[in-house]
């Protein structure tokens, strides 16, 4: 059964990004540094280090896993995940209870991030320009349900805040996003 | 595996497998029983397929799953809705490979036969090989014999005769009315897309769980706790909500007693009139004095046999793949004339349902553990006696139990047995 | 899934499932029927296994698929060809794990028993445990009881008795002769390797499709269009080519009428004498006046029941894995004494067949959509009536239809039914 | 596949399938026979589950596989060992999801029912729905009716009545005694963890192979050769070791004659007293004059029907998943009071067994090739006659054969047949 | 059925490469630059950008996917793919018709290119030296047939033409090249 | 059957590493160089170049594939593999006989090594500091048993010996290490 998810009504008013607004790659970014950052993000997700993973995000974060229609507006159509910062926080709080059964016991995970490309710059809400990156991934998930191999394409947006690099946007398109998929309980 | 080890003490007749207070585990694991369910339930009774709002325009079509069948829900030139079986009448090829679109006809790629979107054979190339045009009367794509809809919810039945949709819906019809009654325009759309959630579980575990008021506090405690949700309280010992068996296998968790107790409009939606002024305004405009009642009582929580579940602001379409696997298709309710609410319903639904939903992913984990559990041999039975000792009959003659009782399941099994023994 | 839902109106006897103008879908999806096919067709009639040119030298061997069986095609010291079943007579281990090689014997790794490449048990270690040497008469690797070849094409039959290979080939023999007749040396080799294409489809969809002249324009239009190929025209309403049922389930698309019409040598191969002067020279040398006819009429397009398909310059070996899966093995014809042509045939074959072939990958997509389609329940039947109204009998008493007619399929089903009812 | 092609010449009764000198391949491939094995062997006779040393403390538990069943081996407050079936008595959910732990009770996540670690239902939330506390007598997690242990080896039987464990072990009991007799403290622990090796083979290929003295020289020659191991010689024509059928399907390779011949303490372990002085000292201390005999004769090599194999310093627990798949769980023997030896046994076991073991990975390759082999149709039989002509009866009336004979297999099949025909 | 593929008789006379001719890594190549080029080639293939993908190739291109016998001469033995430039062009034209059913509808694809190593220099027909590269890959393919995971080893040869990097040679050896494989309709 | 593996009793006295001893990344290491080294190690393993692969190891090598309990002491509990240098050598000798049936015929293999991170420095027995590296992998294995995809996390320790880089430690944790796994006959 499903209950009215009233308390989950975190406003997802954030607009979907305008795909036409991609500018040149902003200065001061090196593929190597970016790769290492993405590897770290991947490791934190693989190892269920929820606090460290959550800390990567900017306040205007968007964490998006579209469903079958990639052209759909996530504010008007359902997605597998479409979290703003506050919902990311709720998601972390839930799993940390240890009773988020879809992840209790947690999946064993390892993912490969590859084909990392700096795609361009994307104007952000702070008047700055975020670095937009494309990469492909495979996640090997093992849980009692069995082993599942997930694959897809991730678009990241990174931003420098002081001496920190922050994750402003992560859109994960599963290769089989248009198919029936099993429970996706881990951080993809 | 249990199919390898048939229970010693049952002969396998449904009367023995399904009893007043318990159900035998083999009904969830035996491939033979699943095959019989296909014939006697899925391919006979009314099954929810989709919603008219998915194909608003003439010649719109969308592909759907109908149990093990790949079907196309189409709207023809005149606006009539059809459900076609995706198989060519020539050599049986799958005809349509698009998920959706707009077309007055379908063309089979193998030899170019074409079909009207109502299923009739339109033409076949090199017709001399058949003695000319129009020589293949009676050939066409399979058309599901009965298709009907209520409030835009499209149902199909493979049985040429039988109860009408309205007869099948019976009192569940009123629950759909309640939902529609929350729209200032009196309409519902299901056009926000469907999430497709693969579930390694027998479909009945889902159907039974949908109105199981006993599990939320335990399965969903994690999200209720972190969000301070009041939902848990609706499904507790002290709740005034009732579980109702609506007949024909339908059941509901009627939460109105709780909401009436508070008497707060929009509480059912976890919000207040102030936060959705436009909507409240339109409702008062349209429904006057009755608007408040509607906004207090909220949306239904009803499981319509065998596969449509309306969970307040979400709708689920359950379809079986095999004895141990099914698919949950879920979407957000969209109310005509309520843009303010609709966006919130989309956002809440994304948070709650689908493969990563903060509620449904946990239910689904239970479904899958349940399937693994019933592969075990002892105890052989599932217990469904909860509340049997405190049931009563309401003013309409329906059996009702407390918020956490298994009244809905017992209604499900009564109807299931009647169909399987028919 | 259909196996879960047996058709209401057939009893399942082959006479009811296979009719003059239609075939019931369950013959492609029912595992029981597949099991019966193994026993009554695959393990009884003559099945194509491979070609002698794959094992040219004494003691050469190559592993092959024979329906569900893992077999080894060997050439013994004296040059005789054998087909051995890859199972040890001791404890049933798979004996040979190499794909091919040259050896006079095989050794089982488990306990070291050895077998001659004709299957006889050669020795077993520590023979005192059996009372000494030569005490295990009657034990050996399984030898397929009948193995015979024609023009190097090796066929095997699990039936100790029955029609000879020549009797089985009947008139299809002449088609092989036609192919061989295109070699200045009168020989064919199949030594260019085999592509192995996994196909999620019942094997019969392939066998029927091979001489289905109705599909090319539709399925292969994409490649015909971009290459300006004249092939499409051979399979059109206006083509003078005929579809012929050759008996015993064999059938062909006889394209000679079209090629004779043009009377251009090598047109069948999409080239001209100028571009292959060496070959044309050798042909004239060897065959004199008859050479031109041969080069005009070209190679056969024949399906030899149940699993050998000669498609002009390619040869296919079809082997079933299960009711819904089979394998297409394909290679390029290589003609003795025609190096010029052989290279082109390799190149063309790579472009056309196998998992990435610009022709076969599209046929295979159809096979797989066909399998998915027949899992659907309505309509239940496949139509095979095309051309029934315009068939005639040729000078040899064979039924012939137009280029796009289903004459070949009807011949296939007639023979299939006779075997399954035997 | 063979199940699709039932052997022509057998009716399928076990008397026909299992003969004195051969066994029919279908017993390894027929799903029906596997189902019958579950009922008549796995869920009736005594099956090895684990060792008490895995749950040393009160309330310790560990999850185990029991054929197709997910069970929990628990030690209750009082220290008694139970084997619970991991299924909730309410709606059949899998209750426990941890691999091991310490807890006096288990709680089902679905509705919060709790069970004592001996299986009794402890409580259920909102008990008013059942008329209050203690109203669900008779509900509980499934308890395997008979659980008993010998030297800490825990066995379970699903049959409420039948031979006692001691009766079932019969003479195999003495082999366990031999193992324990190598411990200065007279105890064995199996607490070094279990490797879990998935094997695509019928379980009986493993059971038969465990005391097959004919294969080592061939299958393990690679490791014997590079390490200069003397093991091969123990399983050769000239070995004085014997293969003994111990009754009840148990069998052993008795290597003592070989070790007595050399009369070197610790040779069985591939070492010398000098290299394990502490151990030898403790043994002499405890067992005095008898210590040397023990250290010369070494550990047993015994297969205890149907699934416990003690291979000198390793223990295997074999559990079937399906007709063509099983799991090998393996660990190192740990002897009470022998730390010096225990470390070596862990190191040697890692080198020898499990998915990468330099011995077992090769046996497992054979098991899987064996399974593939018996899917082939000819020859239909497996030969088990080896040594039939030179068997004798020992002083205790047991049949013994030479080191490389199939005496153990014949004993296995005799008992197997008696159970399957019961 | 198969038709005589006459129009496909593009001469594939190009010889198979001589494996012994590998020289030192030519100057002026950087692994990073090469990786980015290979990632781009992978992205164009994944996204079915046929024109851009075709434009990568040199005129003497060889695109080769061997079958079971890796020692076989592709001019005398069958391969899964053995395209010269003109056949690559034919292949692209076919798929662009939208009626190449093995790719209509197209597969959803994402691939990971990893373990990129510069292996050496290979003399080419233009008297120059091509850079030879080895890399491993996994392709996650999703279509109605189901999901398929392909894996293998790719040998690339790159050449500088003006300021362009061109692909002269791509040999893809599937890990299971000796097994039965399903339809390979996409650009591997 | 299993025989007493006496000759295999290579002492595995080497202690399990102390997880707390990780120091800063030692000087003189570059991720790019490390990646190329790991790619080479992977290639040698994929191509069954046993001699070259064995030559990579230091004398105090540890090659470890834990079983289900990652906290277990490998000297007191069973592991899937826990080889010291001499057992690595034995393993290589066995497979080179060509009668190590679990690898005869050998598996066809290709693996992807990705997410390479330099994790820190680890004091070694020679008084030096080894470089500790983390990376994720997927191995695509094909043999008659069928195709198997293996995934996991590898921790490597590298050491410079003269102008050579040597492999001192390789710990491979399979994602599904706690599950039943099939024969692992190849070099993972
Ligand atoms: S199968 Fe559809 S047109 Fe022939
Ligand atoms: S099984 Fe072949 S020699 Fe024993
Ligand atoms: S199923 Fe276990 S408590 Fe309900
Ligand atoms: Fe729920
Ligand atoms: Fe075709
Ligand atoms: Fe062995």
CSV table of N, CA and C in Angstrom, one decimal, chain F residues 70-124:
chain,number,residue,atom,x,y,z
F,70,UNK,N,34.8,-10.2,5.7
F,70,UNK,CA,35.9,-9.3,5.4
F,70,UNK,C,36.7,-8.9,6.6
F,71,UNK,N,36.2,-9.2,7.8
F,71,UNK,CA,36.9,-8.8,9.0
F,71,UNK,C,37.8,-10.0,9.4
F,72,UNK,N,37.7,-11.1,8.8
F,72,UNK,CA,38.4,-12.3,9.3
F,72,UNK,C,39.9,-12.2,9.0
F,73,UNK,N,40.6,-12.8,9.9
F,73,UNK,CA,42.1,-13.0,9.8
F,73,UNK,C,42.4,-14.1,8.9
F,74,UNK,N,43.0,-13.8,7.7
F,74,UNK,CA,43.2,-14.9,6.7
F,74,UNK,C,44.1,-16.0,7.2
F,75,UNK,N,44.8,-15.8,8.3
F,75,UNK,CA,45.7,-16.9,8.8
F,75,UNK,C,44.9,-17.8,9.7
F,76,UNK,N,43.7,-17.4,10.1
F,76,UNK,CA,42.9,-18.2,11.0
F,76,UNK,C,41.5,-18.6,10.3
F,77,UNK,N,41.2,-18.0,9.2
F,77,UNK,CA,40.0,-18.2,8.5
F,77,UNK,C,40.2,-18.5,7.0
F,78,UNK,N,39.3,-19.2,6.4
F,78,UNK,CA,39.5,-19.5,5.0
F,78,UNK,C,39.2,-18.3,4.1
F,79,UNK,N,40.0,-18.2,3.1
F,79,UNK,CA,39.8,-17.2,2.0
F,79,UNK,C,39.7,-17.9,0.7
F,80,UNK,N,39.2,-17.2,-0.3
F,80,UNK,CA,39.2,-17.8,-1.6
F,80,UNK,C,40.6,-18.0,-2.1
F,81,UNK,N,41.4,-17.0,-2.0
F,81,UNK,CA,42.8,-17.1,-2.3
F,81,UNK,C,43.6,-16.3,-1.2
F,82,UNK,N,44.7,-16.9,-0.7
F,82,UNK,CA,45.5,-16.1,0.2
F,82,UNK,C,47.0,-16.6,-0.1
F,83,UNK,N,47.6,-16.1,-1.1
F,83,UNK,CA,48.8,-16.7,-1.6
F,83,UNK,C,50.0,-15.8,-1.2
F,84,UNK,N,51.0,-16.4,-0.7
F,84,UNK,CA,52.3,-15.7,-0.5
F,84,UNK,C,53.1,-16.0,-1.8
F,85,UNK,N,54.3,-15.5,-1.9
F,85,UNK,CA,55.1,-15.5,-3.1
F,85,UNK,C,55.2,-17.0,-3.6
F,86,UNK,N,55.5,-17.9,-2.6
F,86,UNK,CA,55.8,-19.2,-3.1
F,86,UNK,C,54.5,-19.9,-3.6
F,87,UNK,N,53.4,-19.6,-3.0
F,87,UNK,CA,52.2,-20.2,-3.5
F,87,UNK,C,51.7,-19.6,-4.8
F,88,UNK,N,52.0,-18.3,-5.0
F,88,UNK,CA,51.8,-17.7,-6.4
F,88,UNK,C,52.6,-18.6,-7.4
F,89,UNK,N,53.8,-18.9,-7.0
F,89,UNK,CA,54.6,-19.6,-7.9
F,89,UNK,C,54.1,-21.0,-8.2
F,90,UNK,N,53.6,-21.7,-7.2
F,90,UNK,CA,53.0,-23.0,-7.3
F,90,UNK,C,51.8,-22.9,-8.2
F,91,UNK,N,51.0,-21.9,-8.0
F,91,UNK,CA,49.8,-21.7,-8.8
F,91,UNK,C,50.1,-21.5,-10.3
F,92,UNK,N,51.2,-20.8,-10.5
F,92,UNK,CA,51.6,-20.5,-11.9
F,92,UNK,C,52.1,-21.8,-12.5
F,93,UNK,N,52.9,-22.6,-11.7
F,93,UNK,CA,53.4,-23.8,-12.3
F,93,UNK,C,52.3,-24.8,-12.6
F,94,UNK,N,51.3,-24.8,-11.7
F,94,UNK,CA,50.2,-25.7,-12.0
F,94,UNK,C,49.4,-25.4,-13.3
F,95,UNK,N,49.1,-24.1,-13.5
F,95,UNK,CA,48.3,-23.8,-14.6
F,95,UNK,C,49.1,-23.9,-15.9
F,96,UNK,N,50.5,-23.8,-15.8
F,96,UNK,CA,51.3,-23.9,-17.0
F,96,UNK,C,51.4,-25.4,-17.4
F,97,UNK,N,51.0,-26.3,-16.6
F,97,UNK,CA,51.1,-27.7,-17.0
F,97,UNK,C,50.1,-28.0,-18.1
F,98,UNK,N,49.1,-27.1,-18.2
F,98,UNK,CA,48.0,-27.3,-19.2
F,98,UNK,C,47.0,-28.3,-18.8
F,99,UNK,N,47.2,-28.8,-17.6
F,99,UNK,CA,46.2,-29.8,-17.1
F,99,UNK,C,45.5,-29.3,-15.8
F,100,UNK,N,45.6,-28.0,-15.6
F,100,UNK,CA,44.8,-27.4,-14.5
F,100,UNK,C,43.4,-27.2,-15.2
F,101,UNK,N,42.6,-28.2,-15.1
F,101,UNK,CA,41.4,-28.2,-15.9
F,101,UNK,C,40.4,-27.0,-15.6
F,102,UNK,N,40.5,-26.5,-14.4
F,102,UNK,CA,39.7,-25.3,-14.2
F,102,UNK,C,40.1,-24.1,-15.1
F,103,UNK,N,41.3,-24.2,-15.7
F,103,UNK,CA,41.7,-23.3,-16.7
F,103,UNK,C,42.3,-23.9,-17.9
F,104,UNK,N,41.8,-25.1,-18.2
F,104,UNK,CA,42.3,-25.8,-19.4
F,104,UNK,C,41.1,-26.4,-20.1
F,105,UNK,N,40.5,-25.9,-21.1
F,105,UNK,CA,41.0,-24.7,-21.8
F,105,UNK,C,40.9,-23.4,-20.9
F,106,UNK,N,41.7,-22.4,-21.2
F,106,UNK,CA,41.7,-21.2,-20.4
F,106,UNK,C,40.4,-20.4,-20.7
F,107,UNK,N,40.0,-19.5,-19.7
F,107,UNK,CA,39.0,-18.6,-19.9
F,107,UNK,C,39.4,-17.5,-20.9
F,108,UNK,N,38.4,-17.1,-21.7
F,108,UNK,CA,38.7,-15.8,-22.4
F,108,UNK,C,38.3,-14.7,-21.5
F,109,UNK,N,39.1,-13.7,-21.4
F,109,UNK,CA,39.0,-12.7,-20.4
F,109,UNK,C,39.3,-11.3,-20.9
F,110,UNK,N,38.5,-10.3,-20.4
F,110,UNK,CA,38.9,-8.9,-20.5
F,110,UNK,C,38.4,-8.2,-19.3
F,111,UNK,N,39.2,-7.3,-18.7
F,111,UNK,CA,38.7,-6.6,-17.5
F,111,UNK,C,38.9,-5.1,-17.7
F,112,UNK,N,38.0,-4.4,-17.0
F,112,UNK,CA,38.2,-2.9,-17.0
F,112,UNK,C,38.6,-2.5,-15.6
F,113,UNK,N,39.7,-1.8,-15.5
F,113,UNK,CA,40.1,-1.2,-14.2
F,113,UNK,C,39.8,0.3,-14.3
F,114,UNK,N,39.1,0.7,-13.3
F,114,UNK,CA,38.6,2.1,-13.3
F,114,UNK,C,38.6,2.7,-11.9
F,115,UNK,N,38.3,4.0,-11.8
F,115,UNK,CA,38.3,4.7,-10.5
F,115,UNK,C,39.6,4.5,-9.7
F,116,UNK,N,40.7,4.6,-10.4
F,116,UNK,CA,42.0,4.5,-9.8
F,116,UNK,C,42.3,5.7,-8.9
F,117,UNK,N,42.5,5.4,-7.6
F,117,UNK,CA,42.8,6.4,-6.6
F,117,UNK,C,44.0,6.1,-5.8
F,118,UNK,N,44.9,7.0,-5.7
F,118,UNK,CA,46.1,6.8,-4.8
F,118,UNK,C,45.6,7.1,-3.4
F,119,UNK,N,45.6,6.0,-2.6
F,119,UNK,CA,45.0,6.1,-1.2
F,119,UNK,C,46.0,6.6,-0.1
F,120,UNK,N,47.3,6.2,-0.3
F,120,UNK,CA,48.2,6.6,0.7
F,120,UNK,C,49.4,5.7,0.7
F,121,UNK,N,50.2,5.8,1.8
F,121,UNK,CA,51.4,5.0,1.9
F,121,UNK,C,51.3,4.0,3.0
F,122,UNK,N,52.0,2.9,2.8
F,122,UNK,CA,51.9,1.8,3.8
F,122,UNK,C,53.3,1.3,4.0
F,123,UNK,N,53.7,1.4,5.3
F,123,UNK,CA,55.1,0.9,5.6
F,123,UNK,C,55.2,-0.5,5.3
F,124,UNK,N,56.3,-0.9,4.6
F,124,UNK,CA,56.5,-2.3,4.3
F,124,UNK,C,57.7,-2.9,5.1
